[in-house]
Amino acid sequence: MTQFRFRSDEPVADPAVTVDSFGEQTNASAVRLEPGDEARDLLPHLDRLKLIEVNFPAYTDGRGYTSARVLREAGYTGELRAVGDVLVDQLAYMRRCGFDSFAPERELNVADAEAAMARYAEVYQPTVDGRSPVWAKRHGIGQHG
Amino acid sequence: MYQYDKFDQALVDARVADFRDQVRRRLDGSMTEEQFRPLRLMNGLYLQLHAYMLRVAVPYGTLSSAQMRMLGDIADKYDRGYGHFTTRQNIQYNWIKLEEAPDILADLASVEMHAIQTSGNCIRNTTSDQYAGAAADELVDPRPYAELIRQWSTFHPEFSYLPRKFKMAVIASDTDRAAMRLHDIGIQIVRNAAGELGCAFYVGGGMGRTPMIAPLIREFVPLDQFITYSEACLRVYNRHGRRDNKYKARIKILVHELGKEEYTRQVEEEFAHLLTQNIEPPLAELERIKAQFTDPAYDPSAPDALDRSDPDFALWVDNNCVTHKQPGYIAATISLKPVGGIPGDATSDQIRLMAGLAKEYSFDECRVTHAQNIVLPHVRKVDLYTLWQKLDAAGLGTANLDQIGDIIACPGLDYCSLANARSIPVAQKISERMAAKEQEIGELKLKISGCINACGHHHAGHIGILGVDRKGVENYQLLLGGCEGADTSLGTITGPGFDEDGIVGAVEKATDFYLANKQGSERFLDTYRRLGMAPFKEAIYAKENAE
Ligand code: HEM
Ligand code: SF4
């Protein structure tokens, strides 16, 4: 179940299929990436994708962060959902990598999650989330990304 | 020295609040120990044999005297009155209570310090040359580049759950004093044929159970692209580093398995892509940081002569001090290796004393070295004798830098939950046994690890000692011929291991053999390299066979 969603469009109803079946079902609009899947394999199909789920079977496996950023860097604007072992203290990092919805397998405490996502007012790196890194503020460089 | 602005301070303050909240959720049970573990690790908090251990970051080993003083005060307030300086140029406290850890972080934040990413599978504290800014042979001060890396790597959202820990080092002279090629990424600041500064990238070095020397993967990355290049190196690793086996998870294994050419090809491809993403800080940011590492206000008329009439002082100068780029000045190393002492340990009083001396004699600055000593980088030669007398009175005047008593040792079985054997008592015994011959032996780097993880750098010791478990009994293997630095090499095991007394005897036999066979001004390592393992081995094991 999606617990947090930071988009205003209608959620996609289609179930997310595996990367393998996505290759065969030319009309699928939702896909699920496992940690070992190559996100760049999806790049030729971005225009028909409305939802990409990135699975975190264990929160310690950080490959999904790279998958997310790679997709956003390539211009993907659809929903990017983190699913699986998604915990409070990873949410802020995930948002920075381009995730805009979260379906943790165990429901999170909403107050803790919101506090964790709001805690860091400053960031050192530009990513795909459009936040200005500290160096841009220091040198009067405008909004990044 | 780098000083935080409101942004840096805001990040560190937010971290204190963050960790306080995490500890609260752990203590009230809303987080399991398993969920808490990586979070506390990213804050340098380990659960050890007896208590929590807190590792505090000392970026590129540089400390102001106020920061150093705070480290002493923390030792009193939250620990048992001492701290342990480590091979990662950091400091560790061994007796910490979880409930108090957030308060320690708050105290640290009040002097622009933190424990961020001092452990965990993320980009760790960046290390550098302990003589940075003082060394006569450096191209530039490497620390501004390390500071830029510190900022870029802090809370990096993509690289906080890497396959394994990730350590970077930056140097800027041909003499490598930071074991740069034994890091996941080692950067040397170099000048190209056109006279521009840039970074040579060495990737995939490391110690642990599979020691490897990092190959050069790019000779020159321009300064306005090196963060982007680092990002490319990390992204290939995060994507493809092995996660099936934690012993094969370091980037050295990836580089080794893919081969240097293929790894480099993938990095270059990712680099080309990332260049289009505008993630590099502007050169103006590097300039802003550099402006905080300018030379201190040296006294241009400081006399260059030194009164060496006190022989004990002269010995200390010869062993522990190195040439400074500024005439009239010297960089002095305070050895934390008194005869029979615990390598790297200092009491809170000693820490505060060193803080005071840094303020009085070294432009408010000191350094932690990867050999677990403290450097006062900019001392006027005319002040040196007074300084040494004060050190000596506090038990800090040991004249043994880079000698056999200047042992690097990991915490071992006295503290560490992964250990096979104790390191500290072996270091103490060797230090005592060899003290009388120390000056005669000269340069000899001896390094001890209590298990294969190699926290004590045993692979890189001229003499290395590795603690192993042999049928439930502590046993020590002896290695010869390792070396860090420009001519990095890895040590070779001599043969069967020894018990605690046996290993001390074996070290003595090896050094006696050296003294009997050295030619001219050869160091132990040179004699070993000339003669090879066989005669050393014979000398070390001879008596056992005769018995
Ligand atoms: C007491 C708690 C400690 C624990 C549990 C611990 C654990 C480890 C482990 C598991 C490794 C192997 C990592 C790998 O090869 O992937 C390692 C490597 C290392 N540790 Fe520690 N360590 C501890 C203390 C220290 C201390 C006190 C120092 C500094 C004096 C230190 C410095 C290092 C270094 C330099 C390496 C080698 C890095 C490399 O492989 O490139 N560790 N440690
Ligand atoms: S080398 Fe082994 S025993 Fe020593 S500190 Fe590292 S993990 Fe512990």
XYZ file of C-alpha atoms in Angstrom, chain A residues 34-41 43 56 58-75 85 87-90 92-97 106 108-109 111-113 115-116 119-129 133-139 141 144-145, chain B residues 2 4-12 14-19 21-22 24-25 30-31 34-39 42 117 121 147 150-163 231 234-235 238-241 243 270 273-274 277-282 284-286 288-289:
136
model
C 14.585 -5.438 -8.679
C 18.022 -4.441 -7.318
C 19.857 -6.449 -9.969
C 17.839 -5.057 -12.894
C 19.483 -2.514 -15.139
C 17.413 0.675 -14.985
C 18.897 1.868 -18.258
C 17.147 -1.005 -20.073
C 15.165 4.165 -21.116
C 14.210 -2.753 -1.781
C 16.557 -5.213 2.201
C 17.084 -1.549 3.028
C 20.852 -2.154 3.122
C 20.926 -2.868 -0.607
C 21.416 0.608 -2.065
C 21.265 -0.196 -5.771
C 17.741 1.209 -6.003
C 19.042 4.714 -5.261
C 21.162 4.594 -8.386
C 18.298 3.156 -10.424
C 16.053 6.018 -9.363
C 18.542 8.734 -10.131
C 19.444 7.231 -13.494
C 15.765 7.228 -14.496
C 15.211 10.826 -13.437
C 18.433 11.943 -15.107
C 17.125 10.430 -18.323
C 14.018 12.566 -18.056
C 11.977 -2.607 3.166
C 12.173 2.717 6.597
C 11.846 6.151 8.213
C 15.473 7.137 7.995
C 15.863 6.325 4.317
C 14.822 11.734 2.799
C 17.642 10.117 0.816
C 15.128 8.400 -1.444
C 13.314 11.631 -2.156
C 16.624 13.218 -3.084
C 17.174 10.442 -5.621
C 5.535 -2.287 7.142
C 5.669 3.755 9.124
C 4.891 6.097 11.995
C 5.002 11.742 12.614
C 8.460 10.134 12.642
C 8.506 9.937 8.862
C 10.042 14.738 10.938
C 12.780 12.745 9.224
C 14.955 17.597 9.125
C 17.694 18.667 6.753
C 17.165 22.180 5.468
C 20.486 22.171 3.636
C 22.080 19.699 1.234
C 25.597 19.508 -0.141
C 24.913 17.812 -3.473
C 22.703 18.668 -6.384
C 20.604 15.681 -7.426
C 17.459 15.346 -9.459
C 15.183 16.851 -6.799
C 23.101 22.620 -2.859
C 24.957 24.688 -0.309
C 27.596 25.685 -2.866
C 24.961 27.187 -5.133
C 23.654 29.299 -2.268
C 27.150 30.356 -1.289
C 27.937 31.595 -4.749
C 23.953 30.358 -8.350
C 19.548 23.894 -9.725
C 18.275 21.189 -12.017
C 38.511 25.362 7.426
C 32.112 26.237 9.147
C 29.715 28.796 7.764
C 26.024 28.798 8.693
C 25.306 26.060 6.152
C 27.909 23.612 7.449
C 26.806 24.327 11.002
C 23.128 23.827 10.117
C 23.879 20.400 8.649
C 25.851 19.238 11.664
C 20.494 18.837 12.155
C 22.476 15.647 12.470
C 22.570 15.935 16.251
C 18.774 16.316 16.317
C 18.440 13.452 13.864
C 20.533 11.098 15.945
C 15.573 11.178 17.611
C 16.941 7.865 16.343
C 14.894 7.900 21.287
C 13.108 5.589 18.842
C 9.906 1.664 17.901
C 13.087 0.660 16.114
C 18.698 -4.434 13.414
C 17.092 -1.314 11.982
C 19.093 0.934 14.285
C 22.444 -0.666 13.581
C 23.276 0.941 10.223
C 22.037 4.294 11.489
C 26.754 5.927 10.100
C 29.976 8.513 8.338
C 28.812 1.208 4.244
C 37.300 19.300 2.318
C 33.959 15.880 2.725
C 31.107 18.149 1.771
C 30.169 16.239 -1.370
C 30.197 12.886 0.432
C 28.280 14.046 3.530
C 24.792 12.519 3.455
C 25.246 11.610 -0.178
C 21.787 10.296 -1.000
C 22.874 7.781 -3.625
C 25.926 6.395 -1.844
C 24.863 5.791 1.744
C 24.049 2.087 1.305
C 27.053 0.961 -0.689
C 28.110 -2.695 -0.845
C 30.654 10.281 -8.506
C 31.093 5.426 -6.967
C 28.071 4.909 -9.193
C 27.194 1.004 -6.144
C 25.569 -0.593 -9.164
C 27.959 -3.496 -9.702
C 29.952 -4.059 -6.503
C 26.642 -7.730 -2.393
C 29.217 7.216 -16.590
C 26.870 11.131 -18.812
C 27.297 12.844 -15.437
C 24.110 16.731 -15.173
C 25.994 19.777 -13.822
C 26.753 18.288 -10.443
C 30.250 19.775 -10.066
C 30.713 22.581 -7.545
C 32.084 25.682 -9.278
C 34.793 29.433 -6.937
C 33.807 26.996 -4.184
C 37.235 25.398 -4.256
C 36.545 29.761 -1.127
C 37.804 26.680 0.688
